[in-house]
Amino acid sequence: MHVGIGLPTTTPGRTPDLIPHWAARAEAAGFTSLGVIDRVAYDALEPLVALATAGAVTERTRLVSMVLIGPLHNTVLLARQAATLDAVTGGRLTLGLGVGARHDDYLAAGVTPANRGASLTDQLARLRDHWEDRRVGPHPARKGGPDLLVGGASGPALLRMARLADGYVHGGGPPRSFASAVTKARVAWEESGRPGQPQLWAQAYFCLDDVDTGSNYLRDYYAFTGQFAEKVAASNLTSPIAIREYLAGYEEAGCDELVLLPCTSDPGEIDRLQEALG
Amino acid sequence: MRIAVVGGGPSGLYFALLAAQQHQVTVFERNPPDATYGWGVVFSEGTLGELREVDHLTFLRLEEKLVRWSAIDIRHRGLRLRSYGHGFSAISRRTLLGVLQSRAAETGVTLHFESEMGPEILDQGYDLVVAADGVNSQLRTAIAEEVRPRLDFHPTRYIWLGAPFAFSAFTFIFEMTDHGLFQVHGYPYDANGSTFIIECTESTWRQAGLDQVGEAASLEFCEKLFAEHLRGRQLQSNRSTWLSFPTLSCRTWHHDNVVLLGDAAHTAHFSIGSGTKLAMEDAAGLHKALVGNPDDLTAALATYEMERQPAVARFQQAALDSARYFENVDRYLDLAPETFAFNLLTRSGRVTHADMERRDPALTVAADRLVTDDLYGEVITRPALAPIHLGGVIIPNRIVAGGPGLGAGLVFSRSFAVAPEGRRHPGDPLIDEIGPVSPQSSVVLGVTLTHAGRRGSTRPPEHGLDRPLLREAWETIAPSPIPYTHAHPVPRQMNEADVLTLTMNYQEGAQSALFAGYEILMVDAADGGLLASFLSPLTNRRSDSWGGDVLARCRIVVAVVEAIRSVWPGPLVMRLAASDWHPQGTTAAEAVETARVLASIGVDAFEITAGGTVPEANPPFRRGHLLEHSDEIRNRAGVVTIVGGGLFTLDDVDTALAAGRADLCRLNPVAYRRNLWL
């Protein structure tokens, strides 16, 4: 299992040079991917621009969105942005897409949330078509374009993943809930008759210093979910032992890459996480 | 903290006595201390172990009152089959409450009996209000907007009675009547009493006239029906009525300082006997969360919910599977007694073949023997490795695979399209590319004939399915001119000449397969291909003789089978979608009927799949999710079935085979990657 780290695109107290600094330091520390999450109606950096910034100061690290709220984007422009990011980083983009969970993001973007599942399904097919057909540019670095990941635990979401994506990205939770999602993703893949196996990605929050600030950020970021915010805060990984146990559980469940997301903008978290991983 | 517990049932009392070590706890119970509803409650060994850890004194006092047993009796068609090794215990509800009440008093809990308490408790300044007031919780109703309760009623009727004697085992009784099947879930709770729950389907209940009679007449009916088992003793009623069981789930279990416990938060069908167990585990879980978060009630309640919700959800799924078994027991009445028993004991998915081997080796061996049916005079070690006769061919084991070299007994080659327009992707092979194969001793080779119908003319599947070709696309055909997605071109509606050509193409394919040396032929009538779109009402809107009711919709498959049968003498398998995962799609009864019709004209086996018909589907993906469909078609239509759908280990396969849910299985590809078998 590979381990990646999130970019601090949603945490408070960012300085202008934080993202390039963080990205370079994370690559030097050996993390295999840099992840971004997406929220429109919040003080959050735009995920693809943030990934491009990170891509400019790194050479090997995979750049992954987990997940971008697909239906908020015009599909042709998204295809071009993703192909550009893939082209300028030598094929390092993995594009995770989902429908998101926040009504206010749709409201802010002026997009109706009705049929968002169906629009994402349609978008996945058309993104791949654009990358293959090359009627709009640029050409992605890889033939057929970046790998696509899809999140969501419902039957239709799993079907969408198996029919039109290259893998599954889990939304977080204890290893046991990830294991159950993996089973479903594998069954969906098998039933759809796709060749090979789905890539399995996952994410979790960690905070190894100033846990109160971290927890307050999580409560604020997830405030729209009501009590779920408390659960996210309660499952924050705040000790090296908790992180190692979590990793072992995810690896056992078949995770290909786990991205650990920061709760503060302190780059010291990169070193603390590296140390915790041993 | 000052804590109010509303409801003095097992969960409320148990939580109160645990929490009273640190907090000031008051319990409000609307009934008097000795009132009781229901007879006994059952625990598994696992639950007891947990109770021992949580509060040893309570455990010791309960333990001396417990009735323990390890057998399950299955009484059916005048036979009694006893299965050993299961490890249950039970206690009378009255005794349980008595022990908990006295422990609560000892630990300093203030107990108010005959004290009805509703939402007004919320204004009385308690730091924490625990809603342990049962499935009809008034407190939950007060915060319904936040916790979003959902009740699903099971389509059976049941009545909760007592019997004045102790069964010697957990006892299932099945009695057939002119009105339909009745079953009993019975277990002893002390030396002189048993819980005696009677259950039947809604239609049986109405046909027996039980919807028209009162308590006394109901009781009389039941006593007469189970007279042989009661041996002259009377059943006991406690204002018992026939109910539909509600499964309750809530999105969250707490709001502000109110938290739901036990039946107020969730219920699980009584047939896995877990209500009290889950309730007491909730109590222990909440206590533990409070201890772990002494200064942060919000975090404690979130932790409680995170720990308990997934555990309860797993039980609810198992209970749902168990409930569905009892809704459909009539489908199993012709199974051999050992297979019937094995199916019953593995119904909830929590007990597998490997568990059964440990618990009851004798029954497991007996159930296995019905599968392993010694063909070569060899000792067959497990059902998955047993040979099977299929249409004159012996398949050396029960594993079906899509590629060679994996140890499977039956290996299918790639699918061959019977016509160029029937290819799904440009690279797909056609029947004239079927090349010769040489027979092998350890594996039977099969070949699949397919026609993609309206799912044809799409790009290669490596990066996703159902994306139409941009260049060099071809015209697709379908029963009705409905495109697969809005991105697909509209398929051409087939005419009579197309149907004739199609049957001839299948015949030609069968001929090629025969010459090539394949031993088994499979026809694909699933995955949204051409034949599948004739079978489904979602995609077949024809008003001529090829559309309409289920018999009309399967006419084209009948024509294809007849054409193939005129040239193909060997085993013929039909790949069939048991469900479209769509509310207006093929029904379970239609799938059974289709299998019956096709079996009568020479189809030897059915590979049961689901979905693919339309992309707008809601699939219930999980481990073994197709087993229920295979079980239904196999046992209702009396046919041989092959099933996959999330079978990951040989144990999964053994369980399905010994329970009579399928005859051959496909493993999920990850099983081979991880080398989980052979």
XYZ file of N, CA, C and O in Angstrom, chain B residues 550-605:
224
model
N -44.558 -12.570 -19.815
C -43.249 -13.220 -19.683
C -43.071 -14.346 -20.711
O -41.991 -14.521 -21.281
N -44.145 -15.070 -21.011
C -44.025 -16.164 -21.982
C -43.745 -15.616 -23.375
O -42.936 -16.172 -24.125
N -44.415 -14.522 -23.712
C -44.189 -13.915 -25.027
C -42.774 -13.348 -25.117
O -42.088 -13.503 -26.133
N -42.316 -12.723 -24.027
C -40.983 -12.120 -24.052
C -39.887 -13.165 -24.148
O -38.816 -12.910 -24.678
N -40.155 -14.368 -23.630
C -39.084 -15.386 -23.713
C -39.222 -16.270 -24.956
O -38.426 -17.185 -25.143
N -40.197 -15.975 -25.829
C -40.366 -16.783 -27.048
C -39.111 -16.810 -27.900
O -38.757 -17.840 -28.474
N -38.434 -15.664 -27.999
C -37.251 -15.630 -28.869
C -36.142 -16.512 -28.289
O -35.401 -17.163 -29.027
N -36.048 -16.563 -26.963
C -35.028 -17.416 -26.345
C -35.398 -18.887 -26.589
O -34.535 -19.723 -26.857
N -36.695 -19.179 -26.519
C -37.168 -20.535 -26.826
C -36.781 -20.897 -28.259
O -36.249 -21.982 -28.523
N -36.993 -19.958 -29.197
C -36.663 -20.222 -30.601
C -35.164 -20.471 -30.768
O -34.745 -21.380 -31.494
N -34.352 -19.684 -30.053
C -32.896 -19.857 -30.122
C -32.498 -21.223 -29.559
O -31.707 -21.957 -30.151
N -33.087 -21.580 -28.408
C -32.759 -22.874 -27.796
C -33.152 -24.015 -28.732
O -32.388 -24.969 -28.931
N -34.322 -23.913 -29.340
C -34.754 -24.983 -30.240
C -33.816 -25.102 -31.442
O -33.466 -26.212 -31.859
N -33.397 -23.954 -31.975
C -32.474 -23.979 -33.114
C -31.150 -24.630 -32.712
O -30.587 -25.450 -33.447
N -30.658 -24.272 -31.519
C -29.386 -24.842 -31.045
C -29.534 -26.338 -30.791
O -28.681 -27.142 -31.167
N -30.660 -26.686 -30.168
C -30.867 -28.097 -29.809
C -30.904 -29.022 -31.028
O -30.623 -30.216 -30.908
N -31.240 -28.472 -32.201
C -31.282 -29.332 -33.389
C -29.878 -29.722 -33.845
O -29.717 -30.649 -34.638
N -28.848 -29.017 -33.377
C -27.477 -29.391 -33.767
C -26.571 -29.707 -32.577
O -25.534 -30.329 -32.730
N -26.939 -29.263 -31.379
C -26.043 -29.381 -30.216
C -26.582 -30.431 -29.253
O -27.603 -30.212 -28.601
N -25.909 -31.572 -29.112
C -26.426 -32.631 -28.243
C -25.995 -32.492 -26.782
O -26.583 -33.114 -25.901
N -24.990 -31.680 -26.530
C -24.377 -31.647 -25.193
C -25.093 -30.720 -24.235
O -26.172 -30.202 -24.511
N -24.452 -30.504 -23.080
C -25.056 -29.648 -22.061
C -25.192 -28.195 -22.542
O -24.272 -27.650 -23.154
N -26.329 -27.624 -22.234
C -26.630 -26.257 -22.648
C -26.939 -25.424 -21.405
O -27.776 -25.799 -20.584
N -26.207 -24.316 -21.258
C -26.380 -23.434 -20.094
C -26.937 -22.096 -20.578
O -26.516 -21.590 -21.622
N -27.873 -21.555 -19.835
C -28.418 -20.235 -20.177
C -28.012 -19.245 -19.103
O -28.208 -19.490 -17.915
N -27.396 -18.128 -19.538
C -27.043 -17.053 -18.594
C -28.237 -16.115 -18.521
O -28.667 -15.565 -19.531
N -28.788 -15.988 -17.321
C -30.085 -15.341 -17.157
C -29.998 -14.236 -16.093
O -29.406 -14.439 -15.036
N -30.608 -13.088 -16.373
C -30.669 -12.020 -15.367
C -31.924 -12.219 -14.523
O -33.036 -12.133 -15.025
N -31.722 -12.495 -13.238
C -32.862 -12.746 -12.352
C -33.571 -11.462 -11.983
O -34.711 -11.480 -11.539
N -32.880 -10.349 -12.152
C -33.477 -9.062 -11.774
C -32.815 -7.973 -12.611
O -31.649 -8.092 -12.989
N -33.559 -6.917 -12.889
C -32.981 -5.764 -13.586
C -32.535 -4.690 -12.596
O -32.071 -3.630 -13.011
N -32.735 -4.944 -11.290
C -32.445 -3.941 -10.251
C -33.197 -2.649 -10.543
O -32.674 -1.544 -10.396
N -34.392 -2.803 -10.961
C -35.190 -1.649 -11.366
C -36.639 -1.963 -10.999
O -37.108 -3.074 -11.257
N -37.361 -0.993 -10.405
C -38.714 -1.301 -9.919
C -39.685 -1.784 -11.001
O -40.589 -2.563 -10.707
N -39.499 -1.353 -12.238
C -40.398 -1.820 -13.295
C -39.815 -2.985 -14.100
O -40.354 -3.348 -15.139
N -38.732 -3.551 -13.617
C -38.055 -4.599 -14.381
C -38.655 -5.976 -14.172
O -39.719 -6.142 -13.572
N -37.941 -6.979 -14.674
C -38.331 -8.377 -14.531
C -38.542 -8.723 -13.062
O -37.706 -8.383 -12.225
N -39.645 -9.401 -12.753
C -39.888 -9.778 -11.358
C -39.254 -11.136 -11.067
O -38.921 -11.882 -11.989
N -39.126 -11.433 -9.787
C -38.552 -12.716 -9.373
C -39.402 -13.861 -9.922
O -38.875 -14.859 -10.421
N -40.712 -13.711 -9.856
C -41.602 -14.776 -10.329
C -41.429 -14.983 -11.837
O -41.458 -16.116 -12.331
N -41.211 -13.887 -12.577
C -41.005 -14.019 -14.029
C -39.702 -14.738 -14.342
O -39.638 -15.551 -15.262
N -38.664 -14.446 -13.562
C -37.383 -15.116 -13.788
C -37.517 -16.614 -13.529
O -36.978 -17.442 -14.277
N -38.269 -16.978 -12.478
C -38.495 -18.394 -12.177
C -39.260 -19.048 -13.334
O -38.917 -20.142 -13.804
N -40.276 -18.350 -13.822
C -41.094 -18.880 -14.914
C -40.249 -19.073 -16.176
O -40.347 -20.099 -16.857
N -39.397 -18.094 -16.485
C -38.520 -18.204 -17.656
C -37.620 -19.438 -17.535
O -37.480 -20.210 -18.486
N -37.045 -19.630 -16.358
C -36.168 -20.788 -16.153
C -36.949 -22.093 -16.337
O -36.456 -23.040 -16.947
N -38.156 -22.116 -15.815
C -38.995 -23.312 -15.926
C -39.266 -23.660 -17.390
O -39.094 -24.792 -17.825
N -39.649 -22.629 -18.157
C -39.957 -22.830 -19.578
C -38.722 -23.332 -20.323
O -38.784 -24.303 -21.069
N -37.594 -22.689 -20.084
C -36.385 -23.043 -20.822
C -35.871 -24.421 -20.405
O -35.358 -25.172 -21.238
N -36.015 -24.753 -19.133
C -35.592 -26.086 -18.691
C -36.431 -27.152 -19.394
O -35.923 -28.216 -19.764
N -37.711 -26.850 -19.617
C -38.602 -27.856 -20.218
C -38.251 -28.121 -21.676
O -38.644 -29.141 -22.228
N -37.503 -27.209 -22.331
C -37.129 -27.469 -23.730
C -35.645 -27.782 -23.870
O -35.080 -27.690 -24.950
N -35.006 -28.145 -22.765
C -33.666 -28.697 -22.904
C -32.511 -27.843 -22.440
O -31.364 -28.129 -22.777
N -32.766 -26.800 -21.648
C -31.644 -26.077 -21.033
C -31.260 -26.833 -19.759
O -32.117 -27.114 -18.918
N -29.982 -27.193 -19.636
C -29.550 -28.051 -18.525
C -29.200 -27.284 -17.258
O -29.219 -27.843 -16.167
N -28.807 -26.029 -17.401
C -28.398 -25.257 -16.215
C -28.532 -23.779 -16.516
O -28.580 -23.369 -17.679
